[in-house]
Coordinates of C-alpha atoms and ligand atoms in Angstrom, one line a residue:
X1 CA 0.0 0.0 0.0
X2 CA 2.2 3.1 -0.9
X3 CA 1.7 5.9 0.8
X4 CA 2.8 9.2 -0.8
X5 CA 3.2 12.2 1.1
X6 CA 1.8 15.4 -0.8
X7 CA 3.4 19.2 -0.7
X8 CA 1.2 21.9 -2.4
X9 CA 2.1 25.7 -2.2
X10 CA 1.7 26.6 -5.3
X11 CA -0.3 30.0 -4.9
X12 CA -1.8 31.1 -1.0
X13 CA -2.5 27.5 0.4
X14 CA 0.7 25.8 1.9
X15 CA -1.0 21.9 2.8
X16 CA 0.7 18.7 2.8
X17 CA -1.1 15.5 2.9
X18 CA -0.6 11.8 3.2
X19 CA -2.6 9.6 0.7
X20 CA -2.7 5.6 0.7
X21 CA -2.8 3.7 -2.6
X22 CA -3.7 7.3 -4.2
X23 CA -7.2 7.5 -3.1
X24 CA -7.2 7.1 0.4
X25 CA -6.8 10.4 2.3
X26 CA -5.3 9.6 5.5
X27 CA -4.3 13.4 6.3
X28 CA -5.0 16.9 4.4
X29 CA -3.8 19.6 6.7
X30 CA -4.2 23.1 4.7
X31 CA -2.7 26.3 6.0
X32 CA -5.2 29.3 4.1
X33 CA -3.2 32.5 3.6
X34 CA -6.4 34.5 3.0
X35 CA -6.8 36.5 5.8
X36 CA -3.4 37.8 5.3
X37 CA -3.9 38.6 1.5
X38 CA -7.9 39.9 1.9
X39 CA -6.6 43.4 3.0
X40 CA -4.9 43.8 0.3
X41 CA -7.3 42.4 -2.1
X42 CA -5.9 39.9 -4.0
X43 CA -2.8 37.9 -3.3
X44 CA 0.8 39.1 -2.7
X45 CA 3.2 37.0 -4.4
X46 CA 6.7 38.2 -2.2
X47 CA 3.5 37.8 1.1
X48 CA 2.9 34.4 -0.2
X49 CA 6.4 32.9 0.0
X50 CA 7.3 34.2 3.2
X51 CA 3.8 32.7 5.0
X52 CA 5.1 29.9 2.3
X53 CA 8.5 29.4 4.3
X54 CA 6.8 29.5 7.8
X55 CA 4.2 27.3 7.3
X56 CA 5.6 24.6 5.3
X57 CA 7.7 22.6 7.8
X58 CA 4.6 22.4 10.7
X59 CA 2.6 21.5 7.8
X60 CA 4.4 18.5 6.9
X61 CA 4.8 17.9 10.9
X62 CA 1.0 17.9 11.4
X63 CA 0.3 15.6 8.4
X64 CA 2.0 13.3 9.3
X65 CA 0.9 13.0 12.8
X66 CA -2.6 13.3 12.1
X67 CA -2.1 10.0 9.4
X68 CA -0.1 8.2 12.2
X69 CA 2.9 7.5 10.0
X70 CA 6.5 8.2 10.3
X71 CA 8.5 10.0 7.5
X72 CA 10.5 6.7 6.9
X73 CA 7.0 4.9 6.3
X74 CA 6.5 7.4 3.3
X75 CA 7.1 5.6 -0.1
X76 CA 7.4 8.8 -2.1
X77 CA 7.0 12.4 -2.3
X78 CA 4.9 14.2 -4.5
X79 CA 5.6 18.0 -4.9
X80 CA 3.7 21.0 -6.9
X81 CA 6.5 22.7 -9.1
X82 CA 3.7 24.3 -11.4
X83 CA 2.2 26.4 -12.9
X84 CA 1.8 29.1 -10.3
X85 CA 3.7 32.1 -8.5
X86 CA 7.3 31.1 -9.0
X87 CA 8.3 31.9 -5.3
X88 CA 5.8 30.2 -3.9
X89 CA 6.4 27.1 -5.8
X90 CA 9.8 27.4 -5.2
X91 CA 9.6 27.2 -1.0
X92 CA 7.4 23.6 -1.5
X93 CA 10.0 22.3 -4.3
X94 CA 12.9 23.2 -1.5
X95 CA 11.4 21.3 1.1
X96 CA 10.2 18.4 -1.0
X97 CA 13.9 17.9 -2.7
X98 CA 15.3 18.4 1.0
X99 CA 12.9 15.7 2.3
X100 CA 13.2 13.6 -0.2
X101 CA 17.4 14.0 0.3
X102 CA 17.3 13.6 4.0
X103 CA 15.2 10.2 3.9
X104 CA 16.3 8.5 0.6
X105 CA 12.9 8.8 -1.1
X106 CA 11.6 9.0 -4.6
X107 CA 10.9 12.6 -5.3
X108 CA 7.8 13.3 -7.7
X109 CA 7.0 16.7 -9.6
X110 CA 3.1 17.5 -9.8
X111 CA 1.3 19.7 -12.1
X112 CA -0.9 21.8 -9.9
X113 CA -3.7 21.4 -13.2
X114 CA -3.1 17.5 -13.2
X115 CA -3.7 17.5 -9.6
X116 CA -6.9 19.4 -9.4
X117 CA -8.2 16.5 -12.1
X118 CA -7.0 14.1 -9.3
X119 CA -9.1 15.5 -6.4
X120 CA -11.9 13.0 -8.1
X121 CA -10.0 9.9 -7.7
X122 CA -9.9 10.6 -4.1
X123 CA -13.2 12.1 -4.0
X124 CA -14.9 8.7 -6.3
X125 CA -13.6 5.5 -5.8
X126 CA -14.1 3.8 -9.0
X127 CA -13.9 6.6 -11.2
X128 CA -11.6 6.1 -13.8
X129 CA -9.9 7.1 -17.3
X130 CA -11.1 8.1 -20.0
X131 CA -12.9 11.1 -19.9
X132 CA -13.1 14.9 -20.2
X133 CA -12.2 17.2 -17.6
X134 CA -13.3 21.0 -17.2
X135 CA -10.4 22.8 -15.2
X136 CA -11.6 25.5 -13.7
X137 CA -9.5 27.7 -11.7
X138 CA -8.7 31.2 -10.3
X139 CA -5.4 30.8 -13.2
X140 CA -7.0 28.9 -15.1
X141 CA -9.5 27.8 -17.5
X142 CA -8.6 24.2 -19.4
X143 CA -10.8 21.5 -21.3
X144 CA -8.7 17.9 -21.0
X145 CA -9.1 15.1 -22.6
X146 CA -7.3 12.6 -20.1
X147 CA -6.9 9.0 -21.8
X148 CA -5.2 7.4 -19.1
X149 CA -4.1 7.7 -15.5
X150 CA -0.6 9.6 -17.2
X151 CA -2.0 10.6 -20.6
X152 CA -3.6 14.0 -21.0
X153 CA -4.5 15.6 -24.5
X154 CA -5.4 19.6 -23.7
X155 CA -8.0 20.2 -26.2
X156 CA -8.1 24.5 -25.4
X157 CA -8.1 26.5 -22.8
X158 CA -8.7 30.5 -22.5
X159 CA -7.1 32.8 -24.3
X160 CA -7.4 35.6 -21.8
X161 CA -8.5 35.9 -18.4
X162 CA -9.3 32.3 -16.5
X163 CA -13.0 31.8 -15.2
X164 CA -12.1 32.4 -11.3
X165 CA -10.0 35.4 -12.5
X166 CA -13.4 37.0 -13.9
X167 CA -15.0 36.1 -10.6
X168 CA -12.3 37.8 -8.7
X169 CA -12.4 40.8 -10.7
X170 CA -15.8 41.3 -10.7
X171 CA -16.1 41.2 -7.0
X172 CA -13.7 43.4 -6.4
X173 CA -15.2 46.3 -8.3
X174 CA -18.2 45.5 -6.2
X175 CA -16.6 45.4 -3.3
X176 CA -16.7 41.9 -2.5
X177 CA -13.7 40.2 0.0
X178 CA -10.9 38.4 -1.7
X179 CA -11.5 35.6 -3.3
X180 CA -14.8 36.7 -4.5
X181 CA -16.3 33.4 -6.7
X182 CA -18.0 32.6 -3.3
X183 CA -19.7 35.4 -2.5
X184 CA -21.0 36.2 -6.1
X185 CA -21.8 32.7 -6.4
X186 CA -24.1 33.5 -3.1
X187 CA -25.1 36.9 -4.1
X188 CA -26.3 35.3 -7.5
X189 CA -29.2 33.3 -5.7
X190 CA -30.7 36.6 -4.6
X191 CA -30.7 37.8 -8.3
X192 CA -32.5 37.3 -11.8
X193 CA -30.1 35.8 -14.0
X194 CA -32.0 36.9 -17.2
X195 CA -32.0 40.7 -16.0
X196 CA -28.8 41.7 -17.8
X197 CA -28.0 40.7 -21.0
X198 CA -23.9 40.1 -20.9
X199 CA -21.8 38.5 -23.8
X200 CA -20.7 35.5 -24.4
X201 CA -17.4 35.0 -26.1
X202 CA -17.6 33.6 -29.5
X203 CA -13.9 32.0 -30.0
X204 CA -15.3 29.7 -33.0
X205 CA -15.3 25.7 -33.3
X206 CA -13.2 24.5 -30.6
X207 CA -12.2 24.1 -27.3
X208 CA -11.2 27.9 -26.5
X209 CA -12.6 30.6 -24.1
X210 CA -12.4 33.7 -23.4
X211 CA -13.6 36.0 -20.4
X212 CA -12.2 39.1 -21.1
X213 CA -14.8 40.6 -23.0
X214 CA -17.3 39.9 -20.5
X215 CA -15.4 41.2 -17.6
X216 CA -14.9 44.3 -19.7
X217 CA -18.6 44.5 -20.4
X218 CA -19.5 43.8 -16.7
X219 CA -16.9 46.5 -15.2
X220 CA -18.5 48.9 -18.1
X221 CA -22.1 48.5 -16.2
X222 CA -21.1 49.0 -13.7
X223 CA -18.8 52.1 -14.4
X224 CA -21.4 53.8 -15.9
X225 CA -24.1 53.4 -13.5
X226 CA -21.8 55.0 -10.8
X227 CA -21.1 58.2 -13.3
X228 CA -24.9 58.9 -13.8
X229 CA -25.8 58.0 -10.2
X230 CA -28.4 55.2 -11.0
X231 CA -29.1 52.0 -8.3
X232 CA -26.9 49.1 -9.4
X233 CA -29.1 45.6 -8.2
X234 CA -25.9 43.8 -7.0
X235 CA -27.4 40.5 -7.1
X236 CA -28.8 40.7 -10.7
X237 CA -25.4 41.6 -12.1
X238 CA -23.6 38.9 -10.3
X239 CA -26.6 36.2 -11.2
X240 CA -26.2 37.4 -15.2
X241 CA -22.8 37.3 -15.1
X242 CA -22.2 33.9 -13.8
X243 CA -25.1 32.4 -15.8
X244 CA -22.9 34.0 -18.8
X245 CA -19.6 32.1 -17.2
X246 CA -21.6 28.9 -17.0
X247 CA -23.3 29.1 -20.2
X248 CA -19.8 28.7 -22.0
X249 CA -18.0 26.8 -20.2
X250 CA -20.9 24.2 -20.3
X251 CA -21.8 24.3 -23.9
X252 CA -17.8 23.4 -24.5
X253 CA -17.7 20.9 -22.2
X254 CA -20.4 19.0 -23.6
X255 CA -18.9 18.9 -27.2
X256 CA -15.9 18.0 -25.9
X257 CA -17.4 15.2 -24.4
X258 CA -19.3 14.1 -27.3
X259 CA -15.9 14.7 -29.5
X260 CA -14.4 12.5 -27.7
X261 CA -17.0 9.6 -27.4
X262 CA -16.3 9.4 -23.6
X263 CA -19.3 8.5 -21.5
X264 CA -17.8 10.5 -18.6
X265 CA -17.5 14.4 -17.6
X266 CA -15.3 15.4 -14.8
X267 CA -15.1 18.8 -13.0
X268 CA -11.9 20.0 -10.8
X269 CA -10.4 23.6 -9.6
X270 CA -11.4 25.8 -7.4
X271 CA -14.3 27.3 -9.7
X272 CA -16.2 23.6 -9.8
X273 CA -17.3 24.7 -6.3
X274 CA -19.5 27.1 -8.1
X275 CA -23.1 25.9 -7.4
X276 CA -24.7 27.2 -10.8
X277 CA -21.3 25.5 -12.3
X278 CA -22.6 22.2 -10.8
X279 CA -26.4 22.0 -11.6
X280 CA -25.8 23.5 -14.9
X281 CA -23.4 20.8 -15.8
X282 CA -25.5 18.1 -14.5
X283 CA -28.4 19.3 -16.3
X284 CA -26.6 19.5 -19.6
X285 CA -24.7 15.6 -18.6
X286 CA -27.7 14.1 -17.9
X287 CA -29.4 15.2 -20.9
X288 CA -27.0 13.4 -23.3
X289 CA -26.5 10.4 -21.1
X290 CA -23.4 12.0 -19.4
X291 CA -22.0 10.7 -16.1
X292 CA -20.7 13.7 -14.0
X293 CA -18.2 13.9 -11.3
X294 CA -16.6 16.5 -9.1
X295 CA -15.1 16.7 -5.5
X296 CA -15.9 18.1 -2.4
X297 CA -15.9 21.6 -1.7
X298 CA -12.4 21.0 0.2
X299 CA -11.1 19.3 -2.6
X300 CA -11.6 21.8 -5.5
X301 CA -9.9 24.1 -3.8
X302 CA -6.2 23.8 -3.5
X303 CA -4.6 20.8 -1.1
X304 CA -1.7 18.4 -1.4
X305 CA -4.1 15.6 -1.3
X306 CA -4.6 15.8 -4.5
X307 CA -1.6 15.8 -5.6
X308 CA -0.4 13.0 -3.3
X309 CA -2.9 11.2 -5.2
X310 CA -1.5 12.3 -8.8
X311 CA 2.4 11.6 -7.4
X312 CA 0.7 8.2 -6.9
X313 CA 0.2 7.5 -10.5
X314 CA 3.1 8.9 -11.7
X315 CA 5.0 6.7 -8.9
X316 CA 3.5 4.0 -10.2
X317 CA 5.2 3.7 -13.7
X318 CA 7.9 4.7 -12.1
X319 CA 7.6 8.9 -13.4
X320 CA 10.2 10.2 -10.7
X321 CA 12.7 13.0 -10.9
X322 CA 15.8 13.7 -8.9
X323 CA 17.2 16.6 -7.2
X324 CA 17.6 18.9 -10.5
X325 CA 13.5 19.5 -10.2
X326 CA 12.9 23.5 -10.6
X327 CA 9.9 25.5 -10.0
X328 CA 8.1 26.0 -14.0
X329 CA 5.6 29.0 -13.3
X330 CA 3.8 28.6 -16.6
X331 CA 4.0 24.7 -16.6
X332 CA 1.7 23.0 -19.3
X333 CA -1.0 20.6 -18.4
X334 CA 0.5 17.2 -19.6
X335 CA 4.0 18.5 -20.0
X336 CA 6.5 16.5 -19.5
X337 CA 9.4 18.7 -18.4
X338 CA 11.0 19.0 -14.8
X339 CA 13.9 21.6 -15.2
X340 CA 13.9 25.0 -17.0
X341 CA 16.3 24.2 -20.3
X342 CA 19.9 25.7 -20.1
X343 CA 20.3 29.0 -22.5
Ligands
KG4_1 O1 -8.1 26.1 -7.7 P1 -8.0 27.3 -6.8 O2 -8.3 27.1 -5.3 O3 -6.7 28.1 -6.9 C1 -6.0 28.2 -8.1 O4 -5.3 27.2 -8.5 O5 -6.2 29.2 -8.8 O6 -9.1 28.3 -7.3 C2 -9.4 29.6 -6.7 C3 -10.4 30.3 -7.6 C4 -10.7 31.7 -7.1 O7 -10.7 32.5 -8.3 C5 -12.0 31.7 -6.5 O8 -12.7 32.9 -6.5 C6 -12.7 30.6 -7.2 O9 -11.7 29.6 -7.4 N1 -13.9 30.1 -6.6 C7 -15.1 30.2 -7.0 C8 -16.0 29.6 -6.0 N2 -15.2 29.1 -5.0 C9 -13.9 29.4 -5.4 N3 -15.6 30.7 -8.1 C10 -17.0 30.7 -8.3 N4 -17.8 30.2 -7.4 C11 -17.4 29.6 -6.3 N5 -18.3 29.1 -5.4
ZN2 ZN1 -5.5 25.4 -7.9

């Protein structure tokens, strides 16, 4: 039963986990950074590390005293190293490649993306490959086709802004606390979806988005309200504007899914905790004989369970790295690449 011990810290969450036979969460201890990034709004990459460097050690500690295993027990260790804020991913790749040197174990890069697609195998039992996977995320916004437990095809992916980003944004000019998806997703069921007409991107035949345009069209509203004094209704504008989020990214999912021929959908990232996300999607995969999957609420955000449970696969076919493994801020889902390339 090998048990891989997970480091995540990748953007504001430092967490470390132990996972079991990669789907069997014995500890998931997450350390949130948003209290100390709310004030400013948004999060503070140099802020990041430094909470980054304190936390990560205790972290680690915790996990594995709350899974009742020793750090000689551990089989492997699975680390983010990207994408993400590069100092920030460079404080969990330090103390995974120092762990992993101290105690002779196999050392594992993660793809934070890859991971988040993983959070279902821990979350589902039985699930398994092949389907298509809607990432959803505050960086980013991906349709996969993953064929096997280590083969991913990206199919598109936005062009622009990322759906969480658009969330963020919005909810910012509103005056909404950092991160603001949840509280627009809350403020939407007070609101009539149909009251505002916003637009949604038309990026053609394929597997692209694009949010820009409908942030841009949102912040205008809003804007312009304010100069010629008129009542904004909150509610509606955050209830139009995420049925204009869903709207797209459900319509692509569902043709990817039906390109594709697979019989199942899968939803990850911190945005599949969106509750008009969910029931949209279900709607849409039960209407053309879909199955549908996504995690908990704990798991779509970021934690190093997940990616203890993606190290697991990798570990399996025997995917390891050694001590060269670098923080890649702009990583590629599926990319098979550990160290930045000498000039
Ligand atoms: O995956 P995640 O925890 O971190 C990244 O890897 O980016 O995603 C965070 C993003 C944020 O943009 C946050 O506003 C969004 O997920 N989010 C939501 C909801 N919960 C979190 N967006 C819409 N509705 C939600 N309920
Ligand atoms: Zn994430």
């Amino acid at each position: 039963m090998p048990l891989i011990l997970g480091l995540e810290t990748s953007c504001d969450e430092t967490s470390a986990a132990i996972v079991a036979d990669g789907r069997t969460i014995l500890s998931n201890i997450i350390s949130s950074q948003i209290d100390v990034h709310q004030k400013f709004g948004g999060v503070v990459p140099e802020i990041a590390s430094r909470k980054h460097i304190e936390n990560v050690i205790p972290v680690v500690d915790e996990a594995l005293k709350t899974a009742g295993v020793n750090i000689t027990d551990i089989d492997a260790i699975g680390v983010t190293y990207g994408p993400g804020l590069v100092g920030a991913l460079l404080v969990g790749v330090a103390a995974a490649k120092s762990l992993a040197f101290a105690t002779d174990k196999k050392l594992i890069g993660v793809n934070h993306l890859e991971g988040h697609i993983f959070a279902n195998f821990l979350a589902h039992q039985h699930l398994e490959p092949p389907f298509v996977a809607l990432v959803v995320s505050g960086g980013h916004t991906s349709l996969v086709y993953q064929k096997s437990y280590n083969e991913f095809e990206l199919l598109g992916q936005t062009r622009d802004d990322a759906a969480g980003e658009a969330f963020d944004k919005i909810a910012r000019v509103m005056q909404l606390p950092y991160p603001g998806g949840p509280f627009i997703d809350r403020l939407a069921t007070e609101g009539n979806e149909d009251a505002i007409s916003f637009p949604r991107a038309k990026t053609g035949d394929n597997y692209e988005f694009s949010f820009s345009g409908l942030k841009s069209a949102v912040l205008n509203y809003l804007n312009s309200a304010k100069q010629k004094s008129e009542t904004v209704n909150n509610a509606d504008v955050a209830a139009s504007f995420q049925k204009a989020v869903v709207d797209v990214l459900v319509d692509k999912t569902i043709k990817a899914a039906r390109k594709c021929a697979v019989n199942k959908v899968v939803l990850a990232g911190g945005v599949a905790a969106n509750s008009k996300l969910r029931a949209e999607l279900t709607a849409a995969c039960a209407k053309v004989d879909r199955e549908l999957y996504y995690p908990s609420l704990t798991l779509c955000s970021d934690n190093a369970a997940m990616i203890a449970a993606r190290a697991f696969y990798k570990h399996q076919v025997g995917d390891w790295t050694d001590l060269r493994l670098n923080a890649l801020p702009s990583l590629k889902l599926g990319e098979k690449k550990y160290f930045a390339e000498k000039r």
